[in-house]
Amino acid sequence: MAEGLVEGDMDAELAALTMDGSLCSDLSSLGDVEPREYHGGDGASCAPMSTLAEVWQWRREPWASLATGLSPRSALVLPGNRVHCSEGVQPRVHRDSVPKTLFCHDLKGGYLEDKFVNGSGVHGEYRFFHWSGIDTFIYFSHHLLTVPPLSWINSGHLHGVPVLGTLITEGQDGAKVWEDVFVDLPTTIRFADTLAAICRYYRFDGYLLNVENEIPQENVPKLIRFVSELRASLLRIGLKQAQVIWYDSVTCKGKLIWQNELNKRNKCFFDLCDGIFLNYTWTKSHLERSLKAAGARCLDVYVGVDVFGRNCFGGGGFDSDKAVSVIRSVGLSVALFAASWTHERLDRRNFTYLEYLFWQKLWPYLYVHGPIKLPFSTSFCQGYGINIHKNGEVYSSGPWYNLRKQQYQPCTPSMLEQQRIYGSHVKNPGSSQADSNAIPSDIVAAGSGPPCLKDEDSFSISTQLGQGYVAHENQDAFYGGSCLKIGGRGCYSMKRMLICGFRSAGILVVSVATKVTSPTVITLPALNILMLVQDRDGCYSKHVLVGAEQGGEEGYENECAVHLHRPLMEGELAQIRSSAVEQCTQKQLNIEGSNGWEVRHFSVEVFGVVLEMGAEVSSPDEAVYLGWLAISRLDGY
């Protein structure tokens, strides 16, 4: 049996989950699309607070009512270097036992098109869709108080990722802020309480503290008291998941001297926070000293990696994996800064491919999280589109961008349809080693990294991973603005889509919307959905949801522990509808396709946990669009 897959805390965590009303609303919205929430036009926007006066007099903006809560994630994660492995069931590890990954998002000062509550008609803005590989997201700007825009709060929370704001003070103006805050102890405590109240009202999850100015030594105890009060205030008002991360800047003596390591000069702040974000100009010796200084809290040390490569180990850009590799070799966590480099400095016309390539190189060093709460529904829309689709039809034409309309994204980095990226257009502009860091003109293989590890206890289920691709597609969609395109070499080659933890004690209803990309071919390709299940006794089985009404058994005749399921026929659907306890399931079963999109529903009996979901295409030369995947419990439990 794979190590770590059966744990009491996982059962307790999953047993406490109930049907999620927000996802039920997602199912309903497949038939109810409001274009004004995509294209924008009303001008409603999110904004930072640039002065201390604005903080004292902060306004309760109505958009806060649209913010969603933090979704749960599985306590067990899959090492990224095993995502594309085919040697049986890959073992999970507990998320608290492995290094973490923080993404600090800094793009041209922030609050661009992402600030609009109801989206924008400006197409092609930066979007992030590798949420499963990170643990914390920070929205960064150079305003005094950065409140994350609604779009980032909701997108992060959908994927179970805490979203933090930033408190930054810089230069003389920053020094004056602290002078005013430290005028007396009640004012200092009031400042901490105000930041906590803002955090709770807008439903984000804490702060990065970045003091980029010197503090008079006599005020350092007051700064330490503020940090302690802020964390205590967040907990006191019920934000148990909130984090306070200290940036490696000012020292325990008030001097602005970046340490690039954890040591006695900054540990006074580390001891009061949930973690420290180290500066970028470190060496391996810095990391080794940090490991020793942190002791049992080594996973709370986030080592900075500047993707722009400014004096950073490895040069940043597409060589950022070099720095991450060294950090992981020491056993510390990672803080990626400005990974939107792929959008800001490279050819935006190739953004999707370049973003996939960047994260694929990092993926072997990350840990993959996934959803655990049912019902689950996603159209895989990335939060933008050329048009707005509803049930397969174009409902509203025109480009749009709104990350709060993003749907749950795949838990693995896409295998690019374009298997190799050529040429000098993939360079590291802005790095001091721009020319030497250019990607070689021969090839850069997608998903390269440390090899798969074979576990002697892994249960052997053939998957034939590594053939074909799962690609983003924005020319068509079932709901929203995009879908997945799945295909490639090798008949019935599985592609992992979700690393999950869906618990069931009965019938699961699974619904899928697919569309063939070449409807003129003689034999239409079929898309099968695969579910890897672990039962209560720790045994594994594979459920294959066959996309074709006939055939589809090829390759499974000699496999054990495999269960084939056909789409429900009309009579079976009527019976299932009458048995559905939850309204969400009934809505799910009433969704229909159009414009070439076919919706199929399946009934799958599962007593245990669904650990993975994947897809495979029957034809080696064709591809199929996957535009919707929904899962719910028939009996609600």
XYZ file of C-alpha atoms in Angstrom:
637
model
C 0.000 0.000 0.000
C 1.295 3.471 -0.848
C 2.617 5.293 2.184
C 0.416 7.967 3.695
C -2.769 7.241 1.759
C -4.704 6.010 4.763
C -4.668 8.455 7.651
C -7.140 9.052 10.424
C -6.997 12.804 10.075
C -7.996 12.528 6.422
C -11.099 10.561 7.353
C -11.986 13.072 10.045
C -11.459 15.959 7.658
C -13.598 14.482 4.919
C -16.296 13.208 7.252
C -16.973 16.758 8.421
C -17.750 17.998 4.915
C -21.312 18.657 3.799
C -22.861 19.682 0.504
C -21.459 23.026 -0.617
C -24.079 25.588 -1.568
C -21.644 27.733 -3.563
C -20.874 24.897 -5.934
C -24.570 24.192 -6.177
C -24.900 27.764 -7.427
C -22.233 27.017 -10.037
C -24.368 24.186 -11.367
C -27.336 26.487 -11.543
C -25.337 29.185 -13.312
C -24.761 26.899 -16.267
C -28.211 27.988 -17.301
C -28.015 31.586 -16.062
C -25.232 33.821 -17.401
C -25.099 37.571 -16.816
C -22.813 39.230 -19.413
C -22.497 42.365 -17.244
C -20.551 40.252 -14.744
C -17.990 39.343 -17.413
C -17.507 42.362 -19.689
C -17.749 44.936 -16.901
C -18.832 48.441 -17.811
C -20.201 49.623 -14.475
C -16.760 50.740 -13.291
C -17.034 49.162 -9.841
C -13.491 48.414 -8.726
C -11.219 47.420 -5.854
C -8.578 49.825 -4.594
C -5.636 49.966 -2.167
C -5.175 52.413 0.695
C -2.218 54.698 0.102
C -2.162 56.769 3.284
C -2.566 56.184 6.985
C -5.605 58.463 6.947
C -7.299 56.148 4.443
C -6.629 53.209 6.727
C -8.111 54.972 9.773
C -11.165 55.999 7.737
C -11.486 52.861 5.605
C -14.756 52.377 3.778
C -16.779 49.195 3.634
C -17.099 48.712 -0.108
C -20.176 46.702 -1.168
C -18.153 44.339 -3.363
C -17.017 42.541 -0.211
C -20.371 40.731 -0.131
C -19.306 38.905 -3.309
C -16.160 37.456 -1.746
C -16.253 33.706 -1.228
C -14.821 31.668 1.628
C -11.749 29.461 1.531
C -12.494 26.008 0.090
C -10.961 22.971 1.818
C -8.081 21.015 0.308
C -6.921 17.502 0.974
C -4.436 17.012 3.788
C -2.523 14.679 1.467
C -0.517 15.988 -1.489
C 1.223 14.385 -4.451
C 4.904 15.209 -5.086
C 5.095 17.036 -8.404
C 7.825 14.755 -9.745
C 5.280 11.909 -9.749
C 2.478 13.633 -11.606
C 3.340 12.053 -14.962
C 4.473 8.709 -13.565
C 2.856 5.470 -14.713
C 4.338 3.054 -12.162
C 1.145 2.295 -10.284
C -0.467 4.408 -7.600
C 1.783 7.258 -6.569
C 2.132 7.759 -2.792
C 0.879 10.915 -1.111
C 2.459 12.737 1.806
C 0.927 14.993 4.427
C 1.015 18.657 3.445
C 2.362 19.680 6.860
C 5.436 17.488 6.389
C 6.735 19.017 3.142
C 8.090 22.437 2.052
C 5.552 24.971 0.840
C 5.300 27.322 -2.128
C 4.246 30.960 -1.898
C 3.477 33.078 -4.969
C 3.882 36.849 -4.483
C 2.160 38.530 -7.431
C 3.623 41.874 -8.543
C 2.581 43.152 -11.970
C 3.254 46.776 -12.937
C 2.129 48.121 -9.575
C -1.078 46.092 -9.446
C -4.737 47.072 -9.773
C -4.862 46.829 -13.544
C -7.808 45.169 -15.301
C -8.010 42.742 -12.377
C -9.370 45.518 -10.132
C -12.802 45.584 -11.761
C -15.480 43.777 -9.793
C -17.481 42.790 -12.857
C -14.610 42.207 -15.223
C -13.268 44.018 -18.231
C -13.510 43.911 -21.990
C -9.714 44.118 -22.264
C -8.700 40.704 -23.513
C -5.415 38.941 -22.848
C -4.569 40.175 -19.360
C -2.481 38.067 -16.969
C -4.226 35.099 -15.437
C -2.964 32.428 -13.092
C -4.151 28.839 -13.365
C -1.589 26.654 -11.568
C -3.221 27.002 -8.161
C -2.765 23.328 -7.297
C 1.008 23.813 -7.054
C 1.043 26.653 -4.525
C 0.114 27.016 -0.851
C -0.256 30.788 -0.419
C -0.900 33.732 -2.771
C 0.122 37.311 -1.958
C -1.151 40.311 -3.901
C 1.646 42.901 -3.833
C 1.774 46.580 -4.632
C 3.704 49.615 -3.374
C 0.682 51.247 -1.758
C 0.659 51.390 2.035
C -2.099 48.781 2.362
C -2.796 46.394 -0.482
C -6.264 44.860 -0.298
C -6.377 41.993 -2.820
C -8.932 42.556 -5.599
C -12.100 40.461 -5.441
C -11.094 38.496 -8.539
C -7.959 37.148 -6.859
C -9.671 36.460 -3.539
C -12.370 34.348 -5.175
C -10.095 32.552 -7.616
C -7.629 31.640 -4.896
C -10.329 30.594 -2.438
C -12.020 28.412 -5.068
C -8.802 26.394 -5.239
C -8.276 26.339 -1.467
C -5.374 28.846 -1.535
C -5.197 31.575 1.151
C -4.885 35.059 -0.382
C -2.879 37.666 1.544
C -2.649 41.432 1.221
C 0.459 43.540 1.824
C 1.418 46.226 4.325
C 4.489 48.063 3.025
C 6.284 51.184 4.213
C 9.137 52.728 2.234
C 11.538 55.630 2.651
C 10.701 58.813 4.544
C 6.969 58.458 3.975
C 7.092 54.976 5.469
C 9.076 56.172 8.469
C 6.430 58.841 9.093
C 3.673 56.191 9.081
C 5.369 54.272 11.868
C 6.114 57.465 13.779
C 2.369 58.179 13.819
C 1.426 54.575 14.653
C 3.906 54.440 17.553
C 2.730 57.684 19.162
C 1.311 55.595 22.018
C 0.380 51.975 22.744
C -3.408 52.396 22.174
C -2.709 53.761 18.682
C -0.397 50.854 17.896
C -3.031 48.350 19.025
C -5.718 50.258 17.130
C -3.654 49.997 13.936
C -3.321 46.219 14.342
C -7.039 45.855 15.090
C -7.954 47.979 12.064
C -5.862 45.821 9.720
C -7.505 42.719 11.151
C -10.990 44.220 10.693
C -10.215 45.091 7.049
C -8.989 41.562 6.487
C -12.156 40.038 7.924
C -14.516 42.374 6.068
C -12.977 41.721 2.652
C -12.463 38.022 3.420
C -8.768 37.725 2.621
C -6.353 35.764 4.757
C -3.656 37.920 6.293
C -0.694 40.090 5.390
C 2.840 40.246 4.111
C 4.641 42.803 6.308
C 7.352 44.661 4.387
C 9.108 47.424 6.348
C 11.480 48.981 3.800
C 12.632 51.883 5.981
C 14.752 52.165 9.092
C 13.065 52.188 12.480
C 14.647 54.142 15.348
C 16.039 51.633 17.810
C 13.846 52.940 20.611
C 10.782 52.100 18.449
C 11.812 48.546 17.592
C 10.034 47.116 20.688
C 6.900 48.943 19.480
C 7.233 47.348 16.023
C 7.626 43.945 17.644
C 4.530 44.649 19.764
C 2.577 45.650 16.635
C 3.465 42.402 14.849
C 2.377 40.418 17.898
C -0.861 42.397 18.221
C -1.720 41.981 14.532
C -1.442 38.213 14.629
C -3.345 38.057 17.925
C -6.100 40.327 16.582
C -6.591 38.201 13.473
C -7.038 35.131 15.640
C -9.236 36.946 18.145
C -11.807 37.902 15.512
C -12.041 34.329 14.262
C -9.604 34.257 11.319
C -7.941 31.017 12.338
C -6.520 30.443 8.846
C -4.966 33.924 8.686
C -1.218 34.260 8.147
C 1.282 37.007 8.878
C 4.471 36.724 6.814
C 7.500 38.910 7.605
C 9.696 40.139 4.763
C 13.458 40.044 5.331
C 14.158 43.791 5.416
C 14.525 45.767 8.644
C 16.486 44.061 11.435
C 15.845 43.598 15.142
C 17.881 46.774 15.687
C 15.837 48.765 13.192
C 18.458 48.817 10.429
C 17.387 48.313 6.806
C 19.841 45.519 5.989
C 18.579 42.546 3.972
C 19.960 39.355 5.474
C 19.111 36.809 2.742
C 18.842 34.288 5.549
C 17.191 33.679 8.886
C 19.507 34.670 11.700
C 19.587 36.504 15.032
C 19.197 39.842 13.244
C 15.647 39.076 12.032
C 14.528 36.122 14.137
C 12.702 38.367 16.611
C 10.098 38.942 13.875
C 10.107 35.352 12.618
C 9.269 34.154 16.115
C 6.053 36.211 16.075
C 4.900 35.383 12.541
C 3.724 32.433 10.500
C 6.756 32.663 8.265
C 9.581 34.792 6.871
C 10.056 35.717 3.202
C 13.825 35.887 2.613
C 15.421 38.353 0.228
C 16.604 37.065 -3.164
C 20.402 37.441 -3.186
C 21.171 34.310 -1.201
C 23.719 31.550 -1.588
C 23.476 27.961 -0.508
C 25.428 28.846 2.627
C 22.671 31.315 3.534
C 20.121 28.523 3.167
C 22.078 26.099 5.330
C 22.382 28.685 8.100
C 18.670 29.451 7.807
C 17.848 25.775 8.182
C 19.853 25.604 11.379
C 18.386 28.830 12.773
C 14.786 27.781 12.076
C 15.037 24.413 13.768
C 11.650 22.685 13.820
C 10.104 25.635 11.907
C 12.228 25.189 8.776
C 9.115 24.885 6.572
C 8.121 28.418 7.624
C 11.217 29.857 5.939
C 10.229 30.997 2.422
C 13.311 31.608 0.284
C 12.809 34.371 -2.262
C 13.160 33.668 -5.994
C 12.894 36.773 -8.188
C 11.592 35.546 -11.539
C 12.973 38.724 -13.140
C 16.413 37.433 -12.111
C 17.681 40.539 -10.365
C 20.858 39.249 -8.667
C 19.007 36.031 -7.985
C 20.535 32.558 -8.001
C 20.086 30.955 -11.441
C 19.152 34.184 -13.237
C 15.356 33.869 -12.944
C 13.069 33.482 -15.949
C 12.891 29.960 -17.327
C 15.900 29.134 -15.158
C 13.958 29.827 -11.951
C 13.764 26.074 -11.439
C 17.523 26.095 -10.750
C 16.992 28.232 -7.662
C 13.961 26.215 -6.569
C 15.938 23.004 -6.939
C 18.653 24.258 -4.575
C 16.088 25.513 -2.052
C 14.301 22.173 -2.033
C 17.594 20.293 -1.653
C 18.064 22.059 1.673
C 14.453 21.434 2.728
C 13.095 24.996 2.825
C 9.958 26.567 1.391
C 9.898 28.799 -1.700
C 8.571 32.331 -2.300
C 8.222 33.069 -6.017
C 8.163 36.794 -6.739
C 6.688 38.289 -9.933
C 6.032 35.070 -11.834
C 3.859 37.198 -14.137
C 7.187 37.789 -15.914
C 5.876 35.420 -18.595
C 3.180 37.974 -19.411
C 4.998 41.228 -18.724
C 8.269 40.603 -20.554
C 7.541 37.967 -23.211
C 5.309 37.750 -26.272
C 1.741 37.842 -24.947
C 0.480 36.075 -28.044
C 2.235 32.962 -26.733
C 1.376 33.587 -23.082
C -0.528 30.352 -22.480
C 2.274 28.155 -23.809
C 4.971 30.146 -22.034
C 3.094 30.083 -18.726
C 2.683 26.319 -18.986
C 6.355 25.921 -19.794
C 7.438 28.053 -16.827
C 5.370 26.053 -14.342
C 6.180 22.689 -15.904
C 9.841 23.286 -15.153
C 8.977 24.069 -11.534
C 6.436 21.281 -11.086
C 8.862 18.498 -10.061
C 9.763 20.571 -6.988
C 6.197 21.426 -5.949
C 3.465 19.484 -4.146
C 0.106 19.059 -5.820
C -3.119 19.794 -3.949
C -6.670 19.094 -4.992
C -10.357 19.471 -4.104
C -12.162 17.311 -1.561
C -15.629 18.823 -1.259
C -18.742 17.669 -3.101
C -20.620 18.607 -5.148
C -17.849 19.581 -7.549
C -18.341 21.324 -10.873
C -15.958 22.928 -13.345
C -15.926 24.014 -16.973
C -12.135 24.616 -16.752
C -12.638 28.236 -17.869
C -9.561 30.308 -16.976
C -11.478 33.517 -16.326
C -11.392 35.074 -19.781
C -12.702 34.411 -23.260
C -13.315 35.547 -26.792
C -17.047 35.063 -26.152
C -19.299 33.967 -23.314
C -20.752 30.478 -23.748
C -23.746 28.910 -22.062
C -24.479 25.214 -22.501
C -22.282 25.169 -25.601
C -23.836 28.146 -27.394
C -22.346 31.640 -27.733
C -24.522 33.587 -25.336
C -22.750 36.952 -25.596
C -20.090 37.919 -28.112
C -17.021 39.984 -27.407
C -13.843 39.506 -25.353
C -13.943 39.526 -21.568
C -11.658 39.109 -18.560
C -12.743 38.387 -14.992
C -10.765 36.029 -12.803
C -13.603 35.632 -10.331
C -15.383 33.754 -13.121
C -12.489 31.316 -13.311
C -13.519 27.687 -12.785
C -11.531 24.991 -11.016
C -8.326 24.308 -12.951
C -6.599 20.951 -13.576
C -4.311 19.796 -10.796
C -1.423 18.986 -13.104
C 0.542 21.226 -15.487
C -0.810 20.807 -18.973
C 1.078 18.604 -21.376
C 1.518 20.999 -24.253
C -0.012 20.091 -27.582
C 3.066 21.788 -29.030
C 5.544 19.368 -27.503
C 8.588 21.563 -28.043
C 9.092 25.287 -27.997
C 11.780 26.554 -30.340
C 13.701 29.715 -30.911
C 15.190 32.744 -29.253
C 11.804 34.338 -28.501
C 11.889 32.475 -25.172
C 14.612 34.466 -23.422
C 15.070 35.963 -20.009
C 14.831 39.709 -20.746
C 15.718 41.865 -17.774
C 18.204 39.368 -16.366
C 21.863 40.222 -16.241
C 22.401 36.960 -18.091
C 19.731 37.465 -20.731
C 21.654 35.984 -23.629
C 23.159 33.061 -21.765
C 19.793 32.254 -20.215
C 18.010 31.966 -23.548
C 16.388 28.605 -24.002
C 18.493 26.459 -26.346
C 17.218 26.585 -29.895
C 17.077 22.811 -30.170
C 14.297 21.853 -27.717
C 12.864 22.388 -24.290
C 10.877 19.320 -23.344
C 7.666 20.013 -21.475
C 7.463 18.608 -17.989
C 11.176 17.857 -17.641
C 12.542 17.284 -14.165
C 13.651 14.597 -11.720
C 12.579 11.101 -12.748
C 9.616 9.220 -11.359
C 10.213 7.219 -8.234
C 9.073 3.629 -8.083
C 7.417 2.552 -4.867
C 7.580 -1.160 -4.184
C 4.263 -1.004 -2.351
C 2.439 0.814 -5.141
C -0.584 -1.010 -6.484
C -0.042 -1.590 -10.194
C -2.775 -0.074 -12.366
C -1.728 0.524 -15.952
C -2.105 4.163 -16.952
C 0.316 4.705 -19.877
C 0.935 8.280 -18.785
C 3.158 10.629 -20.700
C 1.558 10.214 -24.117
C -0.660 12.928 -25.509
C -1.679 16.217 -23.980
C -4.204 18.220 -22.011
C -4.288 21.663 -23.607
C -6.141 24.903 -22.918
C -8.644 25.799 -25.662
C -10.297 29.226 -26.006
C -11.930 28.844 -29.416
C -14.840 26.900 -27.965
C -16.408 26.335 -24.572
C -19.362 24.724 -22.877
C -19.647 27.362 -20.173
C -17.641 30.571 -19.851
C -14.773 31.224 -22.219
C -12.640 28.104 -22.574
C -12.375 24.352 -22.104
C -9.799 21.564 -22.262
C -8.577 19.895 -25.434
C -7.459 16.327 -24.805
C -5.723 14.063 -27.269
C -2.390 12.855 -28.577
C -0.358 9.812 -29.386
C -1.237 6.420 -28.018
C -4.631 4.813 -27.860
C -6.253 5.261 -24.464
C -3.366 7.136 -22.886
C -4.488 8.584 -19.587
C -3.917 12.204 -18.605
C -4.317 13.098 -14.949
C -6.612 16.088 -14.443
C -7.447 16.138 -10.750
C -5.579 14.995 -7.676
C -8.514 14.910 -5.294
C -10.099 13.412 -2.197
C -13.815 13.012 -2.894
C -15.344 10.781 -0.249
C -18.370 8.631 -0.990
C -20.457 6.041 0.825
C -22.791 5.200 -2.023
C -23.651 6.420 -5.512
C -21.744 9.251 -7.186
C -23.390 11.001 -10.115
C -20.757 12.110 -12.638
C -21.639 14.351 -15.594
C -19.422 15.182 -18.554
C -19.802 17.539 -21.535
C -17.629 16.708 -24.555
C -17.314 17.736 -28.181
C -15.276 16.201 -30.972
C -12.854 18.588 -32.644
C -13.182 16.948 -36.092
C -16.830 15.911 -36.529
C -16.247 14.911 -40.148
C -14.101 11.862 -39.348
C -15.658 8.475 -40.077
C -15.210 7.085 -36.569
C -15.789 9.696 -33.878
C -13.271 9.590 -31.028
C -14.600 9.034 -27.524
C -13.384 10.533 -24.285
C -13.284 8.267 -21.258
C -13.109 9.615 -17.709
C -11.040 7.555 -15.273
C -11.431 7.526 -11.505
C -8.850 6.000 -9.171
C -10.574 4.881 -5.958
C -9.266 3.672 -2.625
C -11.811 1.764 -0.569
C -12.117 1.619 3.202
C -9.816 -1.392 3.359
C -7.048 0.448 1.534
C -7.496 -1.434 -1.751
C -7.438 0.346 -5.105
C -9.666 0.102 -8.157
C -10.163 2.027 -11.361
C -13.545 3.133 -12.691
C -13.741 3.898 -16.402
C -16.624 6.092 -17.532
C -16.840 5.093 -21.181
C -17.695 7.954 -23.498
C -19.019 5.741 -26.291
C -22.354 3.920 -26.118
C -20.687 0.866 -27.648
C -17.099 -0.391 -27.506
C -14.469 1.234 -25.370
C -13.314 -1.908 -23.582
C -10.088 -2.077 -25.562
C -7.066 -2.305 -23.311
C -8.980 -3.357 -20.214
C -9.763 -7.015 -20.952
C -6.814 -8.316 -18.927
C -6.833 -5.754 -16.144
C -8.085 -6.532 -12.675
C -9.868 -4.100 -10.354
C -11.318 -2.179 -13.296
C -15.012 -1.288 -13.531
C -16.564 -0.012 -16.765
C -19.559 2.327 -16.698
C -21.839 3.293 -19.603
C -23.727 6.581 -19.903
C -27.169 6.479 -18.321
C -30.025 5.958 -20.734
C -33.214 8.037 -20.518
C -35.090 5.552 -18.331
C -32.123 5.232 -15.988
C -31.792 9.014 -15.830
C -35.432 9.381 -14.798
C -34.911 6.862 -12.012
C -31.751 8.593 -10.799
C -33.483 11.988 -10.839
C -36.275 10.656 -8.683
C -33.738 9.246 -6.220
C -31.603 12.384 -5.926
C -31.823 13.866 -2.447
C -30.012 17.116 -3.122
C -31.279 19.839 -5.423
C -27.733 20.252 -6.740
C -27.766 16.722 -8.137
C -31.144 17.290 -9.779
C -29.843 20.451 -11.442
C -26.756 18.591 -12.596
C -28.870 15.874 -14.246
C -30.961 18.464 -16.090
C -28.036 20.085 -17.909
C -28.165 19.493 -21.664
C -25.731 20.184 -24.486
C -26.034 22.012 -27.799
C -23.940 23.100 -30.783
C -22.178 19.735 -30.991
C -21.652 19.390 -27.240
C -22.879 16.113 -25.776
C -23.688 15.733 -22.095
C -23.441 12.262 -20.568
C -24.335 11.229 -17.028
C -22.955 8.260 -15.107
C -23.841 6.446 -11.917
C -20.796 5.124 -10.052
C -20.937 3.222 -6.772
C -17.994 4.209 -4.557
C -17.350 3.266 -0.951
C -14.123 5.090 -0.199
C -12.209 8.041 -1.604
C -11.717 9.138 -5.216
C -7.989 9.949 -5.309
C -7.536 10.916 -8.951
C -9.528 11.736 -12.047
C -8.079 11.509 -15.524
C -9.089 11.321 -19.155
C -8.201 9.289 -22.208
C -9.101 9.520 -25.891
C -9.927 6.491 -28.012
C -8.299 7.703 -31.227
C -4.523 8.258 -31.480
C -4.950 10.954 -34.127
C -7.901 12.939 -32.839
C -8.730 15.211 -29.921
C -11.837 15.827 -27.867
C -12.964 18.952 -26.027
C -13.878 18.533 -22.363
C -16.126 21.433 -21.379
C -17.728 20.365 -18.113
C -17.142 17.888 -15.320
C -19.495 17.605 -12.349
C -19.641 15.169 -9.432
C -22.219 14.907 -6.671
C -23.534 12.357 -4.193
C -26.896 10.846 -5.049
C -27.957 10.584 -1.415
C -26.172 13.716 -0.204
C -23.661 11.826 1.975
